[in-house]
XYZ file of C-alpha atoms in Angstrom:
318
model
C -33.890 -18.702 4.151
C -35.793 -16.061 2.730
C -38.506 -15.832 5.511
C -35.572 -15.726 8.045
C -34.127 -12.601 5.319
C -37.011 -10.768 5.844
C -37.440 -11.263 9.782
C -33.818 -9.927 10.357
C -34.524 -7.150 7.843
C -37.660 -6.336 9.854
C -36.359 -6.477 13.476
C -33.382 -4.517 11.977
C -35.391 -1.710 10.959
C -37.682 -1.400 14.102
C -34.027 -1.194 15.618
C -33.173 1.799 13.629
C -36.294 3.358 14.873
C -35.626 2.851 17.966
C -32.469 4.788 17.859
C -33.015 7.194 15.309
C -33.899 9.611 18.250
C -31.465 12.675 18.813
C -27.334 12.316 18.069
C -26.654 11.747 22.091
C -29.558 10.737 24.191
C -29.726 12.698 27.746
C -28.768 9.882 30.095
C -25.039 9.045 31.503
C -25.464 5.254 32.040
C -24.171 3.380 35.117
C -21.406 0.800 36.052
C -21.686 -2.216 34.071
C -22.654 -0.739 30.849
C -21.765 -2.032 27.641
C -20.978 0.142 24.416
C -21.967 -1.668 21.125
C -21.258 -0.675 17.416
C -24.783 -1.030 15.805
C -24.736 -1.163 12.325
C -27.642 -1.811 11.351
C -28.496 1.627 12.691
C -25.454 3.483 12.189
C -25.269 4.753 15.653
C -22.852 3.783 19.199
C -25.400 2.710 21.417
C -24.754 1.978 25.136
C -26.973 -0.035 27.196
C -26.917 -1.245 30.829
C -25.539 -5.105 31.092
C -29.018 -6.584 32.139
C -31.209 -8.041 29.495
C -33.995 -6.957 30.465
C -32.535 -3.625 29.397
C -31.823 -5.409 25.751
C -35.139 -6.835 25.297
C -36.641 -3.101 25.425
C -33.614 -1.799 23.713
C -33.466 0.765 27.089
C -30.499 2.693 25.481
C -29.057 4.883 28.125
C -27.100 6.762 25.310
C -26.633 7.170 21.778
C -24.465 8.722 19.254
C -23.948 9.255 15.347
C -22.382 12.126 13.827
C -24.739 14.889 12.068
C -25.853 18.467 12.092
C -26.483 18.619 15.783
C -22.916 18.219 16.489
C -21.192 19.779 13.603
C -20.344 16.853 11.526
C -22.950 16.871 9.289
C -20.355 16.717 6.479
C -18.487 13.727 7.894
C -22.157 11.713 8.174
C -22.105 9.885 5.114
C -18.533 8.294 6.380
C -20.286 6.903 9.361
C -21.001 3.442 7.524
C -20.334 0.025 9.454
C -18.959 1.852 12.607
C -16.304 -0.149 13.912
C -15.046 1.031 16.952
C -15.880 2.443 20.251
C -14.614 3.248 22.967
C -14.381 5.513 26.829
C -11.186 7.568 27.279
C -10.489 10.195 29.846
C -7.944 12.940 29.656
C -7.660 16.385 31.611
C -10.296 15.061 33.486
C -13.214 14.941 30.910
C -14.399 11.493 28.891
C -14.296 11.075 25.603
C -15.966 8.670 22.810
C -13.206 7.052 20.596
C -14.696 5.819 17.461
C -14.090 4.927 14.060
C -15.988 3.516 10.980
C -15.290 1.656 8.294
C -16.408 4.477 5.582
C -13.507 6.379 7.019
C -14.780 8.347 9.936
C -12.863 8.467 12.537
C -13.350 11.270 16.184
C -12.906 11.602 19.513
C -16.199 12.957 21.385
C -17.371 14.639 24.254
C -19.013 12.756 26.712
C -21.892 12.738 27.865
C -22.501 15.847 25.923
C -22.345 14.541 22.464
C -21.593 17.929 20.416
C -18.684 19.426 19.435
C -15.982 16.920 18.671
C -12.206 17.374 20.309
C -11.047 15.959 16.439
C -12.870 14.626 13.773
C -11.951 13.279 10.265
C -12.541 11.283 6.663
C -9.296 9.642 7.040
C -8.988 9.002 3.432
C -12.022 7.044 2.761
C -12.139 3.626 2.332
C -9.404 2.662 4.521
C -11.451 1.041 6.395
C -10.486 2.595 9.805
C -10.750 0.141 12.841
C -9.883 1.452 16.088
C -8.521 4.717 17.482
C -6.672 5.384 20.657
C -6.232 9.197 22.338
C -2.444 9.892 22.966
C -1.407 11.752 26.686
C -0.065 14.992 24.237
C -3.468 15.164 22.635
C -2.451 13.500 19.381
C -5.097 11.010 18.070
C -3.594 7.520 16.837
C -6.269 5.859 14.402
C -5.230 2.021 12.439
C -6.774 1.350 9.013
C -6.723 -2.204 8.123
C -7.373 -1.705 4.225
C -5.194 1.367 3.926
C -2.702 -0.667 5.427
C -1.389 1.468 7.854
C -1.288 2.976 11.791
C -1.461 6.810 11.667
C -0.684 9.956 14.490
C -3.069 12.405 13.544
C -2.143 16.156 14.983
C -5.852 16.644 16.571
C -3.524 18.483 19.246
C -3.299 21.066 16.873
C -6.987 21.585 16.088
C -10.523 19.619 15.791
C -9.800 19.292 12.170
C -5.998 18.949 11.871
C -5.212 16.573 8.959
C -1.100 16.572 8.973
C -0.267 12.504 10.367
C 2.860 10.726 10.854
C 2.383 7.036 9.256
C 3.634 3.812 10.343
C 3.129 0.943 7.358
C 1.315 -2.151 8.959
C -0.649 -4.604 6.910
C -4.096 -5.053 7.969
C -3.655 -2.699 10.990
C -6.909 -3.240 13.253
C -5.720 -2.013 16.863
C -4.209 0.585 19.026
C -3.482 0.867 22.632
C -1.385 3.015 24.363
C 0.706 1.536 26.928
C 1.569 4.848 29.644
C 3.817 2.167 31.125
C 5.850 1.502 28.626
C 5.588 5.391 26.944
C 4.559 3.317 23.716
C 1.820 2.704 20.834
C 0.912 -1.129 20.566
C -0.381 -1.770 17.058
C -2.030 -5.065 15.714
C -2.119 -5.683 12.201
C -2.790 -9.368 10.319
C 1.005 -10.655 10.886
C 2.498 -9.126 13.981
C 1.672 -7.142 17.356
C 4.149 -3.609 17.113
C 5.142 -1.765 20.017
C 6.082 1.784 18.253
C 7.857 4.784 19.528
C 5.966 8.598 19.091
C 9.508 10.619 18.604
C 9.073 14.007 17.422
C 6.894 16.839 18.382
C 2.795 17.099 18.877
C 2.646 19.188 15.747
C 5.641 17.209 14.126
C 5.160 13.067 15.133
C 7.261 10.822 13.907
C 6.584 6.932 14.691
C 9.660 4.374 15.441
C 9.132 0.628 15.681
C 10.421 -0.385 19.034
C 9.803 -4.182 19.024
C 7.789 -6.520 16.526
C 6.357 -9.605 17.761
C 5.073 -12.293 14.953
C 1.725 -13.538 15.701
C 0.822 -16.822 16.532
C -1.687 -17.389 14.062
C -2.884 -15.065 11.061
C -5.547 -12.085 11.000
C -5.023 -9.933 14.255
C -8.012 -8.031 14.993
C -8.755 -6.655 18.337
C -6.385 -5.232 20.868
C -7.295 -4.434 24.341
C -5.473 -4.235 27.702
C -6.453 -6.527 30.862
C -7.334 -4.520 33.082
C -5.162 -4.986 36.846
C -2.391 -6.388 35.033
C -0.048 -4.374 33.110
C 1.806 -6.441 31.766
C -1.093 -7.849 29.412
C -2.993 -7.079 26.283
C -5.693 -9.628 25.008
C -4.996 -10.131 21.527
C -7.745 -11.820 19.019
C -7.032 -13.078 15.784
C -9.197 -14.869 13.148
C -8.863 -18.303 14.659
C -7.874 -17.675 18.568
C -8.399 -15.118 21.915
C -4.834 -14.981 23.432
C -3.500 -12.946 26.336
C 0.011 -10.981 25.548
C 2.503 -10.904 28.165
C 4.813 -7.604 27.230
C 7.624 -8.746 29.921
C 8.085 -12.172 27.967
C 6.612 -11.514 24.805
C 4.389 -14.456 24.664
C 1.120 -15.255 23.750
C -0.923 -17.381 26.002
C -4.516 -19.503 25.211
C -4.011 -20.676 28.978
C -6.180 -18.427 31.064
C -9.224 -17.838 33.395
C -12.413 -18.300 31.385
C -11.030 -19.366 28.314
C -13.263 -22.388 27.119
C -15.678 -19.541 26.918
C -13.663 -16.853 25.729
C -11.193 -18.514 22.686
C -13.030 -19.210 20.170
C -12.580 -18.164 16.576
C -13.678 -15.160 14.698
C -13.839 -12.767 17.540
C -14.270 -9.218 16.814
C -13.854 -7.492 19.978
C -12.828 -8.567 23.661
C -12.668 -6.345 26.841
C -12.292 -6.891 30.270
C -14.858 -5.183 33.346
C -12.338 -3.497 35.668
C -14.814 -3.124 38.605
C -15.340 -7.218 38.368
C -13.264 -8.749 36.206
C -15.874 -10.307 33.487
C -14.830 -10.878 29.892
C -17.113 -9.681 27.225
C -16.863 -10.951 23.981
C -18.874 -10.426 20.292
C -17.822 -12.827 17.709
C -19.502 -13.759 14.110
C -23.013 -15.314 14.431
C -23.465 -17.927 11.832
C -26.379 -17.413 9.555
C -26.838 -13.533 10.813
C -27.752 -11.746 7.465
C -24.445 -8.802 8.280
C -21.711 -11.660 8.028
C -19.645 -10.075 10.299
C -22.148 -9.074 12.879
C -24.191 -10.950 16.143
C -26.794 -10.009 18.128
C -25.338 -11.750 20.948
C -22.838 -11.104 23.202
C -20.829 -13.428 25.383
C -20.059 -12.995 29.186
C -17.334 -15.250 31.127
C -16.872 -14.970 34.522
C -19.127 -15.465 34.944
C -21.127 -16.854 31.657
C -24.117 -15.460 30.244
C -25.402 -13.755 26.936
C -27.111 -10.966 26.176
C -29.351 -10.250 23.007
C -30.166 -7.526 21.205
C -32.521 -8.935 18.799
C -32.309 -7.528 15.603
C -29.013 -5.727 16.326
C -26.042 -5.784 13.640
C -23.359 -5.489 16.521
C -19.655 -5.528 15.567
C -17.885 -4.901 18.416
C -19.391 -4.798 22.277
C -16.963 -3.440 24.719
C -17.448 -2.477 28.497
C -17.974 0.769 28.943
C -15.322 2.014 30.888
C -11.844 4.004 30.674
C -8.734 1.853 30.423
């Protein structure tokens, strides 16, 4: 066991090298790449979806917050990042991330520098995912603080004023355009919430509150194609979420691959419809963490060895 200690330890650091290069590296990517939360390294990494890619660790961008890009004084927050993901608004992409030592922004990208918003939400609320709102608002979900906050980041990079909406191990946050409202996931229930109010004055309304089907909700993503569906994960299952009938479904393509327990993130390709999945690797030294992600639809893995990935998502705008 020790032995094993050390080689993780090892391949972990020559990791950390390997990305400990500049805050965002020059290159764009290309459909079919995959975003991972490395935290062995403290940095988002994004790699193509071909393992040959992984076995060199070919990162075709990376990001951490620091003196390059004027957060040099939110750094030390960047511990166990824990989200990330593409948005696009007024026709520019973004970074959405989050980590659990409370850091929590919304990025250029490709560029990398100065950040639309950036906080410390509190510190160790243990921040978990982040969503960009169509007014410019930033909503952000905390599962130890125990709560789903607006943030005004319309009303500057550093704005700090929130509106808060109290949800028990709150871990998600997607906003449904559809719908005009907030889905939240926290340990107990899925919560579709109305933003009332102003940009500079939110206030947050529970619309609906669905009970979930089994305990610890964790990620929250939409299915792409199909708006009527989120994919909800939970400690023990992967379910889809039909909004229209407000049930949750283990009964779908790919899913003797895709349910299984203790799956941190899931996300669908839009371009071709493959699920990718990261989920706890037994014995891996970060107990929370793989170096392995899944593929369905079709199957495959890919491995990062060495990696302390939490969450892998495709890296594309919902």
């Amino acid at each position: 066991m020790e032995i094993k200690r050390l080689s993780t330890l090892v391949l972990a650091g020559v990791l950390a090298a390997a990305v400990a290069a500049p805050a965002a590296s020059a290159s764009t990517g290309a459909p079919g790449s995959i975003v991972l939360t490395e935290q062995a390294s403290r940095r988002i990494v994004v790699l193509p979806a071909k393992q040959r890619a992984w076995d060199a660790a070919a990162f075709s961008w990376t990001w951490a917050p620091g003196a390059a890009n004027g957060l040099a004084d939110l750094a030390a927050s960047f511990s166990n990042p824990s989200e990330a993901k593409l948005a696009e608004r007024d026709g520019r992409k973004y970074l959405l991330t989050t980590a659990s030592g409370g850091f929590a922004a919304v990025v250029p990208y490709p560029a990398g520098d100065t950040a639309y918003w950036a906080a410390d939400v509190a510190g160790r609320n243990n921040p978990h995912s982040i969503e960009l709102l169509p007014d410019g608002n930033v909503a952000v979900a905390a599962s130890t603080g125990g709560w789903l906050r607006v943030y005004t980041a319309s009303q500057g990079p550093r704005s700090a004023t929130f509106a808060e909406y109290p949800l028990v191990g709150a871990h998600g946050a997607v906003w449904d355009a559809g719908r005009g409202v907030l889905w939240a996931l926290g340990t107990h229930e899925l919560v579709a919430l109305r933003v009332a109010g102003t940009a500079a004055a939110p206030v947050l309304q529970a619309a609906q509150v669905i009970p979930l089907p089994s305990e610890g909700g964790h990620d929250l993503q939409p299915v792409p194609g199909n708006a009527d569906l989120l994919w909800v994960t939970t400690e023990s299952r992967v379910y889809r979420f039909s909004k229209s009938t407000g049930r949750f479904s283990s009964r779908y393509p790919g899913a003797p691959a895709i349910d299984r327990p203790d799956v941190k993130s899931v996300t669908t390709d839009p371009g071709t419809g493959r699920v990718l999945t990261a989920a706890v690797q037994e014995e891996h030294i970060c107990t929370w963490c793989t170096d392995t992600v899944r593929l369905a639809l079709p199957h495959g893995d890919l491995t990062l060895r060495g990696a302390w990935i939490y969450k892998a998502r495709w890296w594309a705008a919902n």
